[in-house]
């Protein structure tokens, strides 16, 4: 059994690879009791923390350790994208069983290091413990121009609702992982990607914040139906969404099943880490249909009446219930949803 | 089963009680994807994270839930004291089994709220999950004057070594909890306090940082023998400590046992959250023997030779081995050390 010092050295070595020298603003980092960081003038700090737990958010014997490391950091960083902040530093709390401190840990760290490089994040601290299950907590720190952070509470009646990318792909990937066949088939690898290696929409979030285009924003972690509800509740408004406009994942013919409905995956699947945001109608023309190749779709509008309505292609309207992820409502049998 | 929204509301309500209005510098807090905080001019940020896990750091059926909440935040905040920072904000990641979401949670939050009030900390964010064991992660954020943070790496040969308070009390309290008798006896309650309700030395840390008195500092979480080793390793030096000078806990007569040695408790017990710091010899006169009623004891000196030496009362010198807490070295049988 390696001791804590060796373990920490391994973590620091793995997660510092390729991220260059330590930031000049990071005055103290690993190896002291706290990271000490010099703020950038005229920038506010954005801080968030996110748990990633074995048997709750991932299955240690099913999900490749590299994907667990990658996704843990990517999904945490998505919370910075959701307020329009630029990612800068992260702190990793890692609790591990003995049997995960060798090969599993090496691959886990290598996946997390890849995410850190892609996201431009520097490891600034952490904590390690021994524990019967893998329990990961990521604290992510970013910067956003003063008074430019985008909240959930700024949506106003008449604002238009936009979403980036396509929705439901992460949940489809999870279904493939669960089915085992044909998930192991190389043909389906690309359908697993949104589930295993989500891409937080940093660039889009930064652009919307710097240009002050979005009145409210959230990242889709729980699911469109739940996350749109979060915006509406925080803003004291309602929403009307057109089902035909939602950019749903395409389910390949060979994978179609009766219980796999692309609209349901898109509405409630969650884990997509796309950005859901509202834009005042008179500013909507600035947006266009894509941002640097990332599709932007107008899916509805904010209403004064405080309820969520889904307008179906038939013209029928129905209540859009928040059926996305809720760790404390999900039945025990469906716990390992992700 | 309550849903996540109700749970978060309960957490926010409980932890905001008595801490006054939200800070003007906290621009976004609970209810958005990330906390957004305005830095104070001329101050650096200090950030640390700390896990507090069931069956590793505490026993959910033995330790009172209020003490678990109090200690989780207090011990995390001690890392800010250790660099000389003033505590400001915290983020709570909380994973809970169903059966801990009612009475246990209420008492846990009430203990944590008390710590937050005493430490002047404001809840800025968090995350909740359902999990088979209680897993807590605290991210603490403080502020320290630019270039004044105290590191582990500044100790120089000839510096004097000081420690605050008394050492070994937390471990003695743990032994009482384990013994069950006479721990439940009201006479012994005060001996449990250092174990259950540690007091981070914020005021002392701030004073040492602002006056630039300490060349290196750490808080005693793992144990004097291990934590002094951390300072020496980071500074590239060694240390000589006089055993007769160490402010050891007094074991009351009725609790004396053959295997309970106050020097061993003080050297290796850990969990004391006192400050261990080094001071250049020519500045030592500024210190005195106490800081605002908190005892300060000179216990040794930093040496050029890179080893830790304990000078016993007899004059005999022996190597001081780092026998404090190491989560990845402790044998499985001794896991619930705290």
XYZ file of N, CA and C in Angstrom, chain A residues 133-270:
414
model
N -15.814 3.268 -1.251
C -16.256 3.574 -2.617
C -15.476 4.778 -3.132
N -15.370 4.893 -4.450
C -14.740 6.075 -5.026
C -15.675 7.274 -4.838
N -15.170 8.313 -4.185
C -15.953 9.536 -4.001
C -15.069 10.703 -4.421
N -15.532 11.411 -5.448
C -14.752 12.497 -6.029
C -15.489 13.803 -5.781
N -14.782 14.825 -5.372
C -15.367 16.165 -5.342
C -14.424 17.112 -6.062
N -14.968 17.836 -7.020
C -14.188 18.834 -7.745
C -14.644 20.220 -7.335
N -13.693 21.059 -6.942
C -13.986 22.470 -6.765
C -13.355 23.188 -7.943
N -14.152 23.945 -8.662
C -13.632 24.636 -9.843
C -13.717 26.135 -9.625
N -12.688 26.818 -10.081
C -12.584 28.259 -9.893
C -12.368 28.910 -11.252
N -13.161 29.913 -11.533
C -13.008 30.623 -12.794
C -13.063 32.115 -12.568
N -12.942 32.854 -13.655
C -12.994 34.308 -13.571
C -13.972 34.845 -14.608
N -14.673 35.892 -14.214
C -15.623 36.524 -15.133
C -15.558 38.036 -14.907
N -15.679 38.795 -15.966
C -15.617 40.244 -15.874
C -16.651 40.750 -14.857
N -16.255 41.723 -14.040
C -17.149 42.262 -13.012
C -18.520 42.609 -13.575
N -19.557 42.172 -12.866
C -20.951 42.468 -13.231
C -21.385 41.800 -14.534
N -20.616 40.846 -15.053
C -21.009 40.200 -16.306
C -21.473 38.753 -16.107
N -21.345 38.209 -14.903
C -21.788 36.828 -14.675
C -23.275 36.710 -14.997
N -23.650 35.610 -15.628
C -25.048 35.407 -16.017
C -25.729 34.533 -14.966
N -26.856 34.985 -14.469
C -27.561 34.265 -13.404
C -28.686 33.423 -13.990
N -29.370 32.701 -13.088
C -30.573 31.979 -13.502
C -31.801 32.880 -13.409
N -31.643 34.022 -12.775
C -32.825 34.776 -12.346
C -33.168 35.973 -13.227
N -32.503 36.118 -14.369
C -32.728 37.333 -15.162
C -33.695 37.183 -16.322
N -34.331 36.020 -16.468
C -35.241 35.825 -17.609
C -36.502 36.662 -17.432
N -36.966 37.300 -18.525
C -38.150 38.158 -18.479
C -39.151 37.715 -19.542
N -40.400 37.926 -19.249
C -41.464 37.576 -20.188
C -41.160 38.171 -21.570
N -41.250 37.346 -22.600
C -40.950 37.796 -23.958
C -39.553 37.415 -24.423
N -38.657 37.094 -23.479
C -37.313 36.639 -23.875
C -37.428 35.334 -24.667
N -36.492 35.130 -25.567
C -36.478 33.891 -26.347
C -35.551 32.878 -25.679
N -35.913 31.599 -25.802
C -35.144 30.528 -25.156
C -34.291 29.814 -26.204
N -33.003 29.728 -25.940
C -32.068 29.051 -26.848
C -31.373 27.901 -26.131
N -30.948 26.924 -26.933
C -30.126 25.848 -26.388
C -29.002 25.554 -27.378
N -27.844 25.183 -26.863
C -26.714 24.843 -27.742
C -26.726 23.346 -28.048
N -26.086 22.973 -29.161
C -25.864 21.566 -29.493
C -27.127 20.751 -29.679
N -27.034 19.439 -29.403
C -28.210 18.569 -29.440
C -28.400 17.973 -28.055
N -29.623 17.579 -27.760
C -29.951 17.072 -26.422
C -30.360 15.599 -26.472
N -30.030 14.884 -25.409
C -30.438 13.486 -25.315
C -29.318 12.514 -25.636
N -28.233 13.034 -26.216
C -27.129 12.156 -26.611
C -26.457 11.483 -25.431
N -26.336 12.204 -24.318
C -25.680 11.623 -23.146
C -26.508 10.461 -22.602
N -27.823 10.657 -22.571
C -28.686 9.602 -22.054
C -28.708 8.394 -22.995
N -28.661 8.670 -24.307
C -28.584 7.560 -25.258
C -27.299 6.767 -25.020
N -26.201 7.476 -24.790
C -24.934 6.800 -24.497
C -25.031 5.938 -23.256
N -25.694 6.454 -22.230
C -25.875 5.676 -21.004
C -26.670 4.401 -21.287
N -27.712 4.533 -22.115
C -28.509 3.348 -22.453
C -27.650 2.307 -23.169
N -26.743 2.773 -24.028
C -25.847 1.848 -24.730
C -24.921 1.157 -23.740
N -24.390 1.922 -22.780
C -23.507 1.336 -21.779
C -24.260 0.281 -20.981
N -25.499 0.600 -20.628
C -26.304 -0.341 -19.850
C -26.616 -1.605 -20.630
N -26.877 -1.438 -21.932
C -27.277 -2.580 -22.737
C -26.110 -3.535 -22.983
N -24.872 -3.010 -22.825
C -23.657 -3.817 -23.019
C -23.521 -4.257 -24.479
N -24.551 -4.820 -25.099
C -24.619 -5.028 -26.535
C -25.615 -4.036 -27.079
N -25.312 -3.370 -28.148
C -24.080 -3.422 -28.922
C -23.073 -2.345 -28.504
N -23.104 -1.945 -27.229
C -22.265 -0.826 -26.814
C -20.783 -1.115 -27.039
N -20.384 -2.377 -26.882
C -18.964 -2.709 -27.030
C -18.518 -2.693 -28.491
N -19.503 -2.595 -29.370
C -19.239 -2.608 -30.798
C -18.626 -1.268 -31.219
N -17.529 -1.331 -32.000
C -16.820 -0.105 -32.391
C -17.730 0.865 -33.141
N -18.740 0.312 -33.851
C -19.633 1.180 -34.618
C -20.366 2.191 -33.736
N -20.547 1.835 -32.475
C -21.369 2.683 -31.605
C -20.550 3.606 -30.717
N -19.236 3.565 -30.881
C -18.382 4.375 -30.011
C -18.760 5.854 -30.014
N -19.096 6.369 -31.211
C -19.364 7.808 -31.244
C -20.643 8.170 -30.504
N -21.531 7.177 -30.353
C -22.760 7.453 -29.603
C -22.513 7.445 -28.087
N -21.362 6.891 -27.704
C -21.012 6.876 -26.275
C -20.358 8.179 -25.839
N -19.773 8.871 -26.805
C -18.976 10.058 -26.465
C -19.694 11.110 -25.620
N -20.911 11.504 -25.985
C -21.574 12.546 -25.176
C -21.774 12.104 -23.723
N -21.931 10.803 -23.507
C -22.103 10.281 -22.148
C -20.771 10.230 -21.401
N -19.713 9.828 -22.098
C -18.428 9.596 -21.417
C -17.537 10.832 -21.386
N -17.595 11.628 -22.433
C -16.675 12.769 -22.552
C -17.437 14.046 -22.903
N -18.261 14.543 -21.991
C -19.043 15.742 -22.299
C -18.138 16.953 -22.493
N -18.614 17.883 -23.335
C -17.824 19.082 -23.666
C -18.497 20.324 -23.102
N -18.001 20.865 -21.999
C -18.622 22.086 -21.473
C -18.457 23.224 -22.460
N -19.477 24.068 -22.551
C -19.524 25.092 -23.600
C -18.931 26.408 -23.108
N -17.652 26.353 -22.778
C -16.935 27.502 -22.226
C -16.965 28.702 -23.169
N -16.606 28.469 -24.426
C -16.487 29.573 -25.387
C -17.814 30.309 -25.558
N -18.888 29.548 -25.679
C -20.214 30.151 -25.827
C -20.591 30.941 -24.571
N -20.338 30.364 -23.413
C -20.661 31.055 -22.158
C -19.906 32.373 -22.027
N -18.630 32.344 -22.377
C -17.812 33.559 -22.308
C -18.352 34.638 -23.254
N -18.686 34.211 -24.471
C -19.167 35.157 -25.481
C -20.475 35.807 -25.030
N -21.392 34.989 -24.514
C -22.689 35.520 -24.063
C -22.506 36.483 -22.886
N -21.550 36.172 -21.997
C -21.324 37.042 -20.831
C -20.664 38.345 -21.260
N -19.620 38.236 -22.064
C -18.881 39.442 -22.447
C -19.733 40.390 -23.272
N -20.598 39.837 -24.140
C -21.472 40.677 -24.960
C -22.774 41.041 -24.240
N -22.962 40.496 -23.048
C -24.210 40.727 -22.298
C -25.448 40.395 -23.111
N -25.401 39.247 -23.786
C -26.508 38.856 -24.658
C -27.587 38.072 -23.930
N -27.177 37.257 -22.943
C -28.150 36.375 -22.292
C -28.689 37.025 -21.027
N -30.005 36.928 -20.827
C -30.612 37.474 -19.611
C -30.583 36.444 -18.484
N -30.520 35.145 -18.831
C -30.422 34.076 -17.832
C -29.756 32.876 -18.495
N -29.095 32.046 -17.673
C -28.423 30.877 -18.260
C -28.272 29.787 -17.214
N -28.216 28.541 -17.710
C -27.966 27.364 -16.874
C -27.344 26.320 -17.793
N -26.600 25.371 -17.234
C -26.156 24.268 -18.077
C -27.111 23.097 -17.874
N -27.289 22.302 -18.910
C -28.247 21.194 -18.817
C -27.554 19.992 -18.192
N -27.677 19.883 -16.890
C -27.120 18.733 -16.189
C -28.241 17.799 -15.757
N -29.328 18.355 -15.236
C -30.426 17.514 -14.749
C -31.362 17.089 -15.881
N -31.460 17.901 -16.919
C -32.385 17.639 -18.020
C -33.106 18.936 -18.369
N -33.431 19.110 -19.655
C -34.071 20.355 -20.106
C -35.306 20.689 -19.274
N -36.163 19.705 -19.026
C -37.425 19.981 -18.325
C -37.162 20.500 -16.915
N -36.166 19.937 -16.236
C -35.846 20.361 -14.869
C -35.060 21.670 -14.883
N -34.090 21.785 -15.772
C -33.221 22.973 -15.767
C -33.941 24.224 -16.257
N -34.874 24.058 -17.220
C -35.696 25.207 -17.625
C -36.574 25.634 -16.440
N -37.032 24.650 -15.684
C -37.793 24.947 -14.467
C -36.974 25.756 -13.474
N -35.677 25.443 -13.359
C -34.807 26.200 -12.445
C -34.734 27.672 -12.861
N -34.557 27.916 -14.171
C -34.507 29.304 -14.659
C -35.830 30.011 -14.366
N -36.942 29.335 -14.680
C -38.254 29.973 -14.518
C -38.538 30.263 -13.048
N -38.190 29.318 -12.180
C -38.456 29.534 -10.762
C -37.618 30.694 -10.231
N -36.328 30.701 -10.595
C -35.448 31.768 -10.106
C -35.856 33.128 -10.664
N -36.421 33.138 -11.877
C -36.776 34.403 -12.525
C -38.216 34.816 -12.253
N -39.011 33.897 -11.670
C -40.413 34.216 -11.416
C -41.236 34.326 -12.684
N -40.948 33.446 -13.641
C -41.648 33.470 -14.934
C -42.040 32.046 -15.333
N -42.630 31.892 -16.511
C -42.937 30.587 -17.072
C -42.304 30.468 -18.443
N -42.583 29.355 -19.152
C -41.976 29.170 -20.474
C -42.889 28.346 -21.363
N -42.782 28.607 -22.644
C -43.480 27.807 -23.658
C -42.400 27.288 -24.615
N -42.371 25.971 -24.776
C -41.347 25.341 -25.614
C -42.036 24.558 -26.727
N -41.513 24.664 -27.956
C -42.074 23.922 -29.089
C -41.311 22.614 -29.251
N -42.001 21.515 -29.105
C -41.303 20.223 -29.133
C -40.604 19.990 -30.465
N -41.204 20.489 -31.558
C -40.615 20.242 -32.881
C -39.297 20.993 -33.073
N -39.055 22.004 -32.236
C -37.827 22.793 -32.387
C -36.660 22.236 -31.579
N -36.950 21.388 -30.624
C -35.875 20.900 -29.747
C -34.876 20.057 -30.548
N -33.598 20.386 -30.478
C -32.590 19.645 -31.258
C -32.312 18.292 -30.611
N -33.164 17.316 -30.938
C -33.063 15.998 -30.277
C -32.006 15.119 -30.937
N -31.443 14.227 -30.153
C -30.465 13.264 -30.655
C -31.148 12.341 -31.674
N -30.389 11.939 -32.682
C -30.913 10.983 -33.658
C -30.550 9.579 -33.183
N -31.531 8.735 -33.014
C -31.247 7.359 -32.570
C -31.033 6.499 -33.814
N -29.854 5.907 -33.992
C -29.605 5.106 -35.205
C -30.575 3.915 -35.269
N -30.941 3.555 -36.496
C -31.986 2.552 -36.702
C -31.733 1.272 -35.896
N -30.499 0.820 -35.884
C -30.189 -0.454 -35.227
C -30.379 -0.396 -33.722
N -30.457 0.809 -33.182
C -30.563 0.935 -31.729
C -31.970 1.282 -31.281
N -32.867 1.441 -32.253
C -34.210 1.871 -31.862
C -34.910 0.813 -31.038
N -35.546 1.279 -29.966
C -36.318 0.392 -29.095
C -37.603 1.130 -28.759
N -38.589 0.370 -28.384
C -39.875 0.983 -28.097
C -39.779 2.001 -26.960
N -38.941 1.681 -25.985
C -38.870 2.551 -24.804
C -37.855 3.680 -24.968
N -37.279 3.812 -26.172
C -36.262 4.845 -26.379
C -36.835 5.920 -27.295
N -37.268 7.019 -26.691
C -37.904 8.076 -27.463
C -36.976 9.290 -27.452
N -36.618 9.763 -28.641
C -35.595 10.812 -28.688
C -36.064 12.106 -28.023
N -37.356 12.423 -28.113
C -37.843 13.642 -27.453
C -37.753 13.497 -25.929
N -38.116 12.323 -25.418
C -38.031 12.105 -23.965
C -36.582 12.172 -23.497
N -35.663 11.577 -24.282
C -34.232 11.652 -23.926
C -33.792 13.115 -23.863
N -34.242 13.900 -24.843
C -33.817 15.309 -24.913
C -34.436 16.139 -23.789
N -35.683 15.845 -23.446
C -36.372 16.638 -22.417
C -35.892 16.307 -21.003
N -35.667 15.011 -20.744
C -35.441 14.602 -19.358
C -34.116 13.875 -19.125
N -33.392 13.581 -20.210
C -32.198 12.739 -20.069
C -31.108 13.380 -19.225
N -30.862 14.650 -19.471
C -29.840 15.355 -18.705
C -28.433 14.918 -19.060
